[in-house]
Coordinates of C-alpha atoms and ligand atoms in Angstrom, one line a residue:
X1 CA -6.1 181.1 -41.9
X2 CA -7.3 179.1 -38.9
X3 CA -5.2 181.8 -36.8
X4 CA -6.3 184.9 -38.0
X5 CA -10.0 183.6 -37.3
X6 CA -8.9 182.3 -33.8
X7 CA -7.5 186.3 -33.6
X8 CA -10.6 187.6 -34.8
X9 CA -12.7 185.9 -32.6
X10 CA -10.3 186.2 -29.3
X11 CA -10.5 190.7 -30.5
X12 CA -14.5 190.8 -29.4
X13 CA -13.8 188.6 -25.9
X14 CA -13.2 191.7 -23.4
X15 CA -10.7 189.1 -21.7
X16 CA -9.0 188.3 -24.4
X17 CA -9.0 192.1 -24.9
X18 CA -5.3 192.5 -24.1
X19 CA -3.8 189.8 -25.4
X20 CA -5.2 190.6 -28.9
X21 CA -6.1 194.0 -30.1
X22 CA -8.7 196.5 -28.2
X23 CA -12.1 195.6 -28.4
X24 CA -14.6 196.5 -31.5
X25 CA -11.9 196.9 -34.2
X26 CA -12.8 193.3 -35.5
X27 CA -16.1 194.5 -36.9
X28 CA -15.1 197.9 -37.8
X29 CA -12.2 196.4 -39.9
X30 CA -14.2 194.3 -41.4
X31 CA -16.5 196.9 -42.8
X32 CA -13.4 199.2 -43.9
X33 CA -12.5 196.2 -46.4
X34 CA -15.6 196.1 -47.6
X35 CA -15.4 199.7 -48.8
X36 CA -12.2 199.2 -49.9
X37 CA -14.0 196.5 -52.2
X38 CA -16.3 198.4 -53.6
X39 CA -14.3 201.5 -54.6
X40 CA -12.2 198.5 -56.5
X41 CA -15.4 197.6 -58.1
X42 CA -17.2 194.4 -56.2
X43 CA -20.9 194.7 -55.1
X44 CA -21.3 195.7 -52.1
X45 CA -23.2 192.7 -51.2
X46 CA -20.8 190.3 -52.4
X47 CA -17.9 192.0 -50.7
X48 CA -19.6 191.7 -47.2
X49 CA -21.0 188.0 -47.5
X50 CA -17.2 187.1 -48.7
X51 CA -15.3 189.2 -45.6
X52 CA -18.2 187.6 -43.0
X53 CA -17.0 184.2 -44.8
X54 CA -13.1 185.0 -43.4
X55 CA -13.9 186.8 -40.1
X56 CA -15.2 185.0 -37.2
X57 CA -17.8 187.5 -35.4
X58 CA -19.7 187.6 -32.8
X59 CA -24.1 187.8 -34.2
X60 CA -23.9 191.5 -32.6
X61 CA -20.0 192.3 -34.4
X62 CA -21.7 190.9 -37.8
X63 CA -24.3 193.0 -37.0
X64 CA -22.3 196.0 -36.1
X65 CA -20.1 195.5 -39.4
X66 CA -22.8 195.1 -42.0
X67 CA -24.8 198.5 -40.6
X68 CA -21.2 200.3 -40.8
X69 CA -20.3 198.8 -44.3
X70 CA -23.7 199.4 -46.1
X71 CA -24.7 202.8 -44.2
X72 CA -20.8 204.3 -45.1
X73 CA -21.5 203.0 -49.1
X74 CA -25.1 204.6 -49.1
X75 CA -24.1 207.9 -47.3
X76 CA -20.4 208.1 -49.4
X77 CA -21.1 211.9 -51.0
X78 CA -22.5 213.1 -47.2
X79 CA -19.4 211.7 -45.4
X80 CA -17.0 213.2 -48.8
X81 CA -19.0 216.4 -48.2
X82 CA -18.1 216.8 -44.6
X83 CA -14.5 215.6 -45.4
X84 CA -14.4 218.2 -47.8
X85 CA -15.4 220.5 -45.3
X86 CA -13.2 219.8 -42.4
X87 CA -9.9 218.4 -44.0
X88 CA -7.4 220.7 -45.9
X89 CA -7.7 218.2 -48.5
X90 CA -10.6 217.2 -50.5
X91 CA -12.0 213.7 -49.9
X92 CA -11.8 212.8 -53.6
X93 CA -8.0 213.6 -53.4
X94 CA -6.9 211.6 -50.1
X95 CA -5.5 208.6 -50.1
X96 CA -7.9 206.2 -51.2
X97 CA -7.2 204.1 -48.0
X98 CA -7.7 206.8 -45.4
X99 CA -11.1 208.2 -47.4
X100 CA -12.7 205.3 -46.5
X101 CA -11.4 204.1 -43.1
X102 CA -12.6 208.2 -42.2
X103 CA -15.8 207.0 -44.0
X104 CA -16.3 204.1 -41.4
X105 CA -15.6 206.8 -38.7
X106 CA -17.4 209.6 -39.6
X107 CA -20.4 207.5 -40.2
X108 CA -20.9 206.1 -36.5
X109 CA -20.6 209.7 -35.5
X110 CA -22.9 211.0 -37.9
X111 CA -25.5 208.2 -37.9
X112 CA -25.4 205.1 -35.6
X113 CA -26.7 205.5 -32.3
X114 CA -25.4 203.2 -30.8
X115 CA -21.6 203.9 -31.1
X116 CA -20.4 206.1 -28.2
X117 CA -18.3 209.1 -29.8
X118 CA -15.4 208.5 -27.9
X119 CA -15.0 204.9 -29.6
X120 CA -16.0 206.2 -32.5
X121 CA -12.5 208.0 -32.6
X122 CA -10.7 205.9 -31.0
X123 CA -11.2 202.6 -33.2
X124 CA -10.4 204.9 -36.6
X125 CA -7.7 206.1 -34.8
X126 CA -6.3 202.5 -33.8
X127 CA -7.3 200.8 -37.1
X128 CA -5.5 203.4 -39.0
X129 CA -2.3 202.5 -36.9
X130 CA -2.6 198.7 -37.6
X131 CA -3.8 199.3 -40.8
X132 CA -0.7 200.7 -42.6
X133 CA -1.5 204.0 -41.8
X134 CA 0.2 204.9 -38.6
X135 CA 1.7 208.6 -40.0
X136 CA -1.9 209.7 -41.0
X137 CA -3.8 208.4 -37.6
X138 CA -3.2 211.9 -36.3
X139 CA -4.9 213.5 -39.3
X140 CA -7.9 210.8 -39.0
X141 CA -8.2 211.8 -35.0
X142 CA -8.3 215.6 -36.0
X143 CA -10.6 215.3 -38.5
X144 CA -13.3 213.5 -36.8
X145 CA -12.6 215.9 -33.8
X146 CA -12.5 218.8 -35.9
X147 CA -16.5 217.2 -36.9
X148 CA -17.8 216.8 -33.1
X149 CA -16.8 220.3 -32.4
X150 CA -18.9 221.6 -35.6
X151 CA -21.5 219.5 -34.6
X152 CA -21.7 221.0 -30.6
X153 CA -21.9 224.5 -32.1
X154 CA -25.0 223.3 -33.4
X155 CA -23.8 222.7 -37.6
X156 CA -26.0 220.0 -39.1
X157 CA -24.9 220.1 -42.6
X158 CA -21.4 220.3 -44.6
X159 CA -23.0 223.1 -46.6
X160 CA -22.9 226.5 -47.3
X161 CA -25.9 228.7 -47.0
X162 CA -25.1 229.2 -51.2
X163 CA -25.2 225.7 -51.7
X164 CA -28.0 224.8 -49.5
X165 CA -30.2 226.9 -52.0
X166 CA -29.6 224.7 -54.2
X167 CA -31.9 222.4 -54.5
X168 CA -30.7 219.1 -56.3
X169 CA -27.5 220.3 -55.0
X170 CA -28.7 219.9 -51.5
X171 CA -31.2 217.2 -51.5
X172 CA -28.3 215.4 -53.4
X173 CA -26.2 215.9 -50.4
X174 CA -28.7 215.5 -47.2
X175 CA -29.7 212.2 -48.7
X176 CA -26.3 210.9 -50.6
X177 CA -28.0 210.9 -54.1
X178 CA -26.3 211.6 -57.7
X179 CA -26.6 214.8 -59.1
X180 CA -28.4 213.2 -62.1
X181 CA -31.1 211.4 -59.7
X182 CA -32.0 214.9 -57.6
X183 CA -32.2 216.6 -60.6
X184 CA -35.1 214.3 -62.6
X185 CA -36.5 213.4 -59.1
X186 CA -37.2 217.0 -58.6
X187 CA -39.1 216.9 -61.6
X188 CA -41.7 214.2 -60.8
X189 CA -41.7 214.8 -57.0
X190 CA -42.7 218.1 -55.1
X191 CA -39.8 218.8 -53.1
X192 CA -40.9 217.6 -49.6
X193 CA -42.0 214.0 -51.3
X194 CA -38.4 213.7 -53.2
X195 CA -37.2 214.4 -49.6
X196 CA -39.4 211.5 -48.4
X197 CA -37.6 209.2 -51.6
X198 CA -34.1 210.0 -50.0
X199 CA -34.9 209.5 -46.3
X200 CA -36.4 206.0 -47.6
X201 CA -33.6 205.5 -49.5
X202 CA -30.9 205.4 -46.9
X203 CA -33.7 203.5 -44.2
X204 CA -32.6 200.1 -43.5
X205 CA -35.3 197.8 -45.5
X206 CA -37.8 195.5 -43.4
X207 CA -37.9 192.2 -43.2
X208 CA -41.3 190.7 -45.1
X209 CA -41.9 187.3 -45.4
X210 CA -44.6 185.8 -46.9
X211 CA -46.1 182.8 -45.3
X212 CA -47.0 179.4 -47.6
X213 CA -50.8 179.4 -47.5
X214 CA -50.6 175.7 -48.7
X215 CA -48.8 174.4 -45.2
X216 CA -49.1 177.0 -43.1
X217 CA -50.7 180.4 -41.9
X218 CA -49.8 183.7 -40.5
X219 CA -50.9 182.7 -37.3
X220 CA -49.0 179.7 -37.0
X221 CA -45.5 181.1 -38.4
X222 CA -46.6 184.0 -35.8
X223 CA -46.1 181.9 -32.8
X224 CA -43.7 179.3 -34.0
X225 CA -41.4 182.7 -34.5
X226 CA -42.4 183.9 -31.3
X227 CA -41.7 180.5 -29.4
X228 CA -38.0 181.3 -30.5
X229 CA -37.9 185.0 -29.9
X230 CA -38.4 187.0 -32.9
X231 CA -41.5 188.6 -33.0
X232 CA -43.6 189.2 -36.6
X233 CA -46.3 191.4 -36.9
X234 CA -48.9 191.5 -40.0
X235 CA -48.6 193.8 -42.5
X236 CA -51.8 196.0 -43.5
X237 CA -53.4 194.8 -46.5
X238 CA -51.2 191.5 -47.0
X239 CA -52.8 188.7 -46.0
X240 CA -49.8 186.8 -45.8
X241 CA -47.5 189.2 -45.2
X242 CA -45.7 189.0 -41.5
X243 CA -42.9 191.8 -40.7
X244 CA -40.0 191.0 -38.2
X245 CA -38.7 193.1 -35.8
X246 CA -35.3 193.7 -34.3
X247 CA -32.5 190.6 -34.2
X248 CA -33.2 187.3 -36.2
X249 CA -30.0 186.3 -36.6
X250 CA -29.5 183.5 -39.6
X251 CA -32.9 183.5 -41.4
X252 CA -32.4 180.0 -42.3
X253 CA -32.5 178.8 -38.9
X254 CA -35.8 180.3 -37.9
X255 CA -38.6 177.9 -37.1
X256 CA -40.7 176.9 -40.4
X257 CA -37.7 178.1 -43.3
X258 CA -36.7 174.7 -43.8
X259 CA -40.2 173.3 -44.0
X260 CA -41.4 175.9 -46.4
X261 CA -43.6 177.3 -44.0
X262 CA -42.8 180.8 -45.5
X263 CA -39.9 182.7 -47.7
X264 CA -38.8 186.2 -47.4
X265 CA -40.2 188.7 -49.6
X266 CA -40.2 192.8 -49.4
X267 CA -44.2 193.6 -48.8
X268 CA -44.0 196.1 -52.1
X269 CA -43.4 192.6 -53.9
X270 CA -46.0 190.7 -52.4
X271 CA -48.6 192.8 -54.0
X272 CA -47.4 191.8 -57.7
X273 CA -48.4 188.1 -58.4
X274 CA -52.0 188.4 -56.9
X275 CA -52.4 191.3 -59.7
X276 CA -52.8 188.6 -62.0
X277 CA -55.1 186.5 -60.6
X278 CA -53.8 183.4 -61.0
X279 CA -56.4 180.7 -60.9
X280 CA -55.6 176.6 -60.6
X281 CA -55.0 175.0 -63.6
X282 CA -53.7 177.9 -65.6
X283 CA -50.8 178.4 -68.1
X284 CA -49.1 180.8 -66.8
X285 CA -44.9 182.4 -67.7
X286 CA -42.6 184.0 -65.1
X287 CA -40.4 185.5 -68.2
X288 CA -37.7 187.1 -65.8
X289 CA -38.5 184.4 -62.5
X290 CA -35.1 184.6 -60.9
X291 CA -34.6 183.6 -58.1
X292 CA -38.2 182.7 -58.1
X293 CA -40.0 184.9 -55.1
X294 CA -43.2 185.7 -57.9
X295 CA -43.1 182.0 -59.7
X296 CA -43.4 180.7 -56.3
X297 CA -46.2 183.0 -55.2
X298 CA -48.1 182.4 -58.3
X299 CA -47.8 178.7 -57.9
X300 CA -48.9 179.1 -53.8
X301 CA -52.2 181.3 -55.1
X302 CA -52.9 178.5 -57.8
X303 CA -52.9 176.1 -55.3
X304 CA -50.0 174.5 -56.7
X305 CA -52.7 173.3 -59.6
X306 CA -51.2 174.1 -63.0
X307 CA -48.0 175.7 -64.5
X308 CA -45.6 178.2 -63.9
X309 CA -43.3 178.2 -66.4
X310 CA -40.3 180.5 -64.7
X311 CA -38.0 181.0 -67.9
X312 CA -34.7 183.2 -67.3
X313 CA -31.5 184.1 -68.2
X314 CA -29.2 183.7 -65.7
X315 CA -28.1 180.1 -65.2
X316 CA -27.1 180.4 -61.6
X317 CA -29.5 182.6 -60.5
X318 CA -32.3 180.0 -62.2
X319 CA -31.2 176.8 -59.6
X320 CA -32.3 179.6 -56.7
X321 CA -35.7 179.1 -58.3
X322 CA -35.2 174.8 -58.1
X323 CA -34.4 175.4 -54.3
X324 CA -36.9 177.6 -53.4
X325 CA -39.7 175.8 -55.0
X326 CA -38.7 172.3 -53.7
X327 CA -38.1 174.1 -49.9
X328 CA -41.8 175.5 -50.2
X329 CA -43.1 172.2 -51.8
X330 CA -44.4 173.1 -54.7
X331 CA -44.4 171.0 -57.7
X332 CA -46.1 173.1 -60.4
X333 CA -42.8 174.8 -61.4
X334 CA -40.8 173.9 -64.0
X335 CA -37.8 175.5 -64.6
X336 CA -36.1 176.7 -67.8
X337 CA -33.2 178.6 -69.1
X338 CA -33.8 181.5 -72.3
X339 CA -33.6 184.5 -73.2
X340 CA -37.4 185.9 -73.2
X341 CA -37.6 188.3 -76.0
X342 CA -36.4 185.5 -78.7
X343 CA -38.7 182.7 -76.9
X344 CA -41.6 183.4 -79.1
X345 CA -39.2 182.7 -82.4
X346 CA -37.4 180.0 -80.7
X347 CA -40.9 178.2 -79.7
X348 CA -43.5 179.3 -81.8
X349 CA -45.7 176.3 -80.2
X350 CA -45.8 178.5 -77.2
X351 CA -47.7 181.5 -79.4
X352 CA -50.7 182.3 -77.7
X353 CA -50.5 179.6 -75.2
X354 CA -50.0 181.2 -71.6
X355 CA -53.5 182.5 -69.4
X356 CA -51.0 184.9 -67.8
X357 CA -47.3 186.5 -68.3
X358 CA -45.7 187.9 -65.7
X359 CA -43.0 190.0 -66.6
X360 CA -40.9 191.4 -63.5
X361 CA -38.6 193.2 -65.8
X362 CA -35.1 193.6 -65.2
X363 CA -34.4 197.7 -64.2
X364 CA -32.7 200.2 -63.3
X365 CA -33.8 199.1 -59.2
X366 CA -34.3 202.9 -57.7
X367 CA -36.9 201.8 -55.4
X368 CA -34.7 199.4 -53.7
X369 CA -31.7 201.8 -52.9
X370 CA -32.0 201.1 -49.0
X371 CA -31.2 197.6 -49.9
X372 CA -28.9 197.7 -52.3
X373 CA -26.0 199.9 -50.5
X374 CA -23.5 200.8 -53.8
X375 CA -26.7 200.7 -56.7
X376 CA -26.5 204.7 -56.5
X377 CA -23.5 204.5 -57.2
X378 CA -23.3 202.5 -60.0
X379 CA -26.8 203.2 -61.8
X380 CA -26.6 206.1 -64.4
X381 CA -28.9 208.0 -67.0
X382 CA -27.0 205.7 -70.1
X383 CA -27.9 202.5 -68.3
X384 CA -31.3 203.3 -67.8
X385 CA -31.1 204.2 -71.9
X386 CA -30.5 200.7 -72.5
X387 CA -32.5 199.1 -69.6
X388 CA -35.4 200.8 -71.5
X389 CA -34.7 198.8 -74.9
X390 CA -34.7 195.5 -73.3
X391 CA -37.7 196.5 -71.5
X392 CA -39.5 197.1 -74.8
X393 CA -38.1 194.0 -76.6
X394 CA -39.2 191.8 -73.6
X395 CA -43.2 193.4 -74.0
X396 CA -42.7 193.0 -77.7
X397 CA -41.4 189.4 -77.2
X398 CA -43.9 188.0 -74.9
X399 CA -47.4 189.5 -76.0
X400 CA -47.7 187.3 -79.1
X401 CA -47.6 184.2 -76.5
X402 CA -50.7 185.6 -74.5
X403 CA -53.9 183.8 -74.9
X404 CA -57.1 185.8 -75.9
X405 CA -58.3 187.7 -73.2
X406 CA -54.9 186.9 -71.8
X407 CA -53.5 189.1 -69.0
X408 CA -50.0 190.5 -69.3
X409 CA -48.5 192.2 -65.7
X410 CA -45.0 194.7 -66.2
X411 CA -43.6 195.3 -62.6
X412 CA -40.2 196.8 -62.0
X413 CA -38.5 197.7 -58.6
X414 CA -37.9 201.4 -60.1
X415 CA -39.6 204.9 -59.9
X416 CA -38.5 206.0 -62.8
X417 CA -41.4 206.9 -65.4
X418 CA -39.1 206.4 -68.6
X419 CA -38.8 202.3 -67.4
X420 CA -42.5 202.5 -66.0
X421 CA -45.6 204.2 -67.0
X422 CA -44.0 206.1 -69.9
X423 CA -42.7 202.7 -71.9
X424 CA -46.3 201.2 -71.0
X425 CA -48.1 204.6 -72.4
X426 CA -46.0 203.7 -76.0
X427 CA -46.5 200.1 -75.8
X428 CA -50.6 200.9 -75.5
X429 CA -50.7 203.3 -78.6
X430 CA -48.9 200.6 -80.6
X431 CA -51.4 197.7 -79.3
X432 CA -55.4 198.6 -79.8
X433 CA -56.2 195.2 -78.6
X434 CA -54.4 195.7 -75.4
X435 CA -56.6 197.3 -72.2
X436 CA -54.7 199.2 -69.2
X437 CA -56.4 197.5 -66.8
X438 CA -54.9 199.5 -63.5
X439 CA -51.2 200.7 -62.7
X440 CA -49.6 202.1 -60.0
X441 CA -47.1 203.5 -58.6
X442 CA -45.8 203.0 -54.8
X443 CA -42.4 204.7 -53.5
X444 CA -40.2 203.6 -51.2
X445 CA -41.7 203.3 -47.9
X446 CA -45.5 203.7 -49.1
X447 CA -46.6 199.9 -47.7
X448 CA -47.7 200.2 -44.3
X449 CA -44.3 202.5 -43.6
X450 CA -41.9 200.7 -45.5
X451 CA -40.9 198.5 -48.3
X452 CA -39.8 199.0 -51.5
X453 CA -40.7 201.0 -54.7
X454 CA -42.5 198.8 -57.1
X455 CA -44.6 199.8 -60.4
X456 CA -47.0 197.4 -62.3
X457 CA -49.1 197.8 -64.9
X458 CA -52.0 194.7 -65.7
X459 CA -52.7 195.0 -69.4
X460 CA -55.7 192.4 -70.8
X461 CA -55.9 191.6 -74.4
X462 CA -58.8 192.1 -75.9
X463 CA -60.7 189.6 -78.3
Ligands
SAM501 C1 -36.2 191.8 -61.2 S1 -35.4 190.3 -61.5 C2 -36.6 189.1 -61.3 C3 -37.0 188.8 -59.9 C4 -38.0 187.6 -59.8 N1 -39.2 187.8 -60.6 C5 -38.4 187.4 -58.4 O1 -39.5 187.8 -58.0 O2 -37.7 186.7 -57.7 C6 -35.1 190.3 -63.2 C7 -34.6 189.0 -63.8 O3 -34.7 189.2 -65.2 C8 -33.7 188.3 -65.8 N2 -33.5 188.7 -67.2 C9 -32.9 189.8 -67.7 N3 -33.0 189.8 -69.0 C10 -33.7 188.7 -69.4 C11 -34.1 188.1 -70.6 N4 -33.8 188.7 -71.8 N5 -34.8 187.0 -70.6 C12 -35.0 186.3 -69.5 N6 -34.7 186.8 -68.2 C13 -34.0 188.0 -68.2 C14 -32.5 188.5 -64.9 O4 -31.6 187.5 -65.0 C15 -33.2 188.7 -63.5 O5 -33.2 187.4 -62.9

């Protein structure tokens, strides 16, 4: 172990160049193996944090790796459309280990600019030799040549004219979106806005945080980040919203994330817990809280006066919710394990009892595709079917706990009307004492030019 990491680390030192293996294979390996990963099933998520874990990189060679890793997952069916295009055979049907190493190379040419062409070739060409692919390395070389030459003629897309007419077909394509996805996108969305969704889609997400009114302010994270290099800028219509730009390097070791100064938190989800209002001394449930970014933000605008009671049913993910409450020092959140749609039967001294519920439900998560690389991939119309039923039982569940005059938000991280404004349109003509207070709708990219899709929906019950 300790000498592949000394190997890994010696590949990225141009001196060491010679005595190890040419420089920038480390990184692109890296990514290739995370592909290879995911096509056996991990997350894609998982799979990088676990291959960082055994590689020893350079901050720019981590960099370099996660942007090739995640941008070849999210763009798979336009890099399998080119290969179907330039190869004799079609990307589905090579071997599985040269699709994606071509993947990792076809995407720097195709997307990241700053990956000289030449290298490009020349690492796909190399990593296939090391890689156990030595008698197809002249196939990888022709085919990425074989795609600069299409691409000097002046041809931007893998289509035909016949299949560029088709619409779902092509937006499906140009973006790396399922079939299924195109198709019902197209029906909510005028064509040039579903195009927006897909270029939002594939944009690397922005990094929010939110800073911890109770020991700090925007100003003061501001210029504590600053002090160390990284600028932040505010985000319109967040208060405590700052945005960082370019290289931060290990989160964790920025100035103020150890004291609880601030956490990180897209700007689309910023906008949820204020919805409710929260006010100090308040009852209020977090029924899905995991990892905790909303029970924490409803404790910080309650002053930390109160309780949030952040119930969920992952074990693991609950302890996130421990840490990140006791890192932003906050004591009015306690912390409990259950399944919310049976909590009202298993506690019926909790009926009517909470001034608020938040319920952050669990869905199907198409407003967060940028930052979730394989979730295309692995979301389909027959999950969302079920997502929908738990979304219902959870509303079911958790209004009988509401107070009078209670107030109930939904919020998912999808666009999809069948999870969002559809299930609360047949949870309203089933309640008359419920009142749609507001809902909206933002897609990906609609905060200040970026951030995540997010709906919510604040219901008040009446009487
Ligand atoms: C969108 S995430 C919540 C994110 C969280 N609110 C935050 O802001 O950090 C949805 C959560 O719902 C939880 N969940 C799913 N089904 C549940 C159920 N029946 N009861 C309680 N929690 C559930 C999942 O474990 C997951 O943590």
């Amino acid at each position: 172990m300790e000498h592949r990491r000394t190997r890994a680390l010696l590949s990225d030192s141009p001196a060491a160049s010679s005595i190890a293996e040419p420089r920038g294979l480390a990184p692109r390996r890296l990514a290739w193996q995370v592909l290879q990963a995911v096509a056996a099933g991990a997350y894609a998520d998982g799979a990088l944090e676990r291959e960082l874990g055994r590689t020893l990189l350079s901050p720019a060679d981590r960099g370099l790796a996660t942007e090739l890793a995640y941008g070849a997952i999210r763009q798979r069916r336009l890099l399998d459309a080119w290969l179907d295009q330039l190869g004799k055979v079609r990307a589905e049907r090579q071997p599985p280990k040269l699709r994606w190493l071509l993947h990792i190379g076809l995407y720097q040419l195709l997307a990241s600019d700053r990956v000289p062409p030449s290298a490009a070739v020349s690492t796909t060409v190399e990593l296939a030799k090391r890689g156990g692919l030595a008698r197809l390395a002249p196939v990888a070389n022709g085919l990425l040549r074989a795609f600069l030459r299409r691409r000097e003629a002046g041809d931007t897309s893998p289509l035909t004219a016949a299949q560029s007419a088709d619409l779902p077909l092509a937006l499906g394509v140009r973006h790396s979106l399922p079939d299924w996805l195109t198709r019902e996108l197209l029906q909510w969305l005028p064509p040039e806005q579903a195009d927006a969704f897909g270029r939002a889609s594939n944009h690397p997400p922005s990094l929010d945080l939110r800073v911890n009114a109770l020991c700090s302010s925007p100003a003061a994270v501001q210029g504590a980040l600053a002090a160390a290099g990284v600028e932040a800028s505010p985000i319109e219509g967040l208060p405590m919203g700052l945005t960082l730009k370019g290289r931060t390097g290990d989160l964790s070791q920025l100035p103020g994330f150890a004291e609880g100064h601030w956490c990180v938190q897209d700007r689309a989800a910023q906008r949820i817990a204020p919805l409710l209002d929260p006010q100090p001394g308040e009852r209020i449930l977090d029924a899905c809280a995991a990892p905790g970014g909303k029970s924490t933000h409803l404790a910080e605008l309650m002053g930390d006066q109160g309780q949030v009671l952040a119930l969920d049913r992952g074990e693991a993910r609950l302890r996130r919710v421990t840490r990140n409450a006791e890192r932003l020092g906050l004591q009015s959140i306690a912390v409990q394990h259950g399944d919310a749609t049976a909590l009202a039967q298993q506690q019926p001294e909790l009926l009517a009892s909470f001034d608020r519920i938040l319920v952050d439900a669990p869905c199907s998560g198409l407003g967060t595709l940028a930052r979730h690389a394989d979730a295309r991939w692995r979301i389909d119309p027959a999950a969302i079917d079920e997502l929908v039923v738990l979304q219902r039982e959870l509303l079911d569940g958790l209004l009988p706990l509401l107070k009078p005059q209670g107030r109930l938000v939904y919020a998912t991280c999808t666009v999809h009307p069948r999870e969002n404004n559809q299930l609360i349109e047949a949870v309203l003509a089933e309640h008359p004492e419920l009142q749609l207070q507001q809902s909206w709708q933002l897609w990906p990219g609609e905060v200040d030019g970026a951030g995540d899709g997010f709906y919510a929906a604040l219901l008040q019950q009446q009487g």
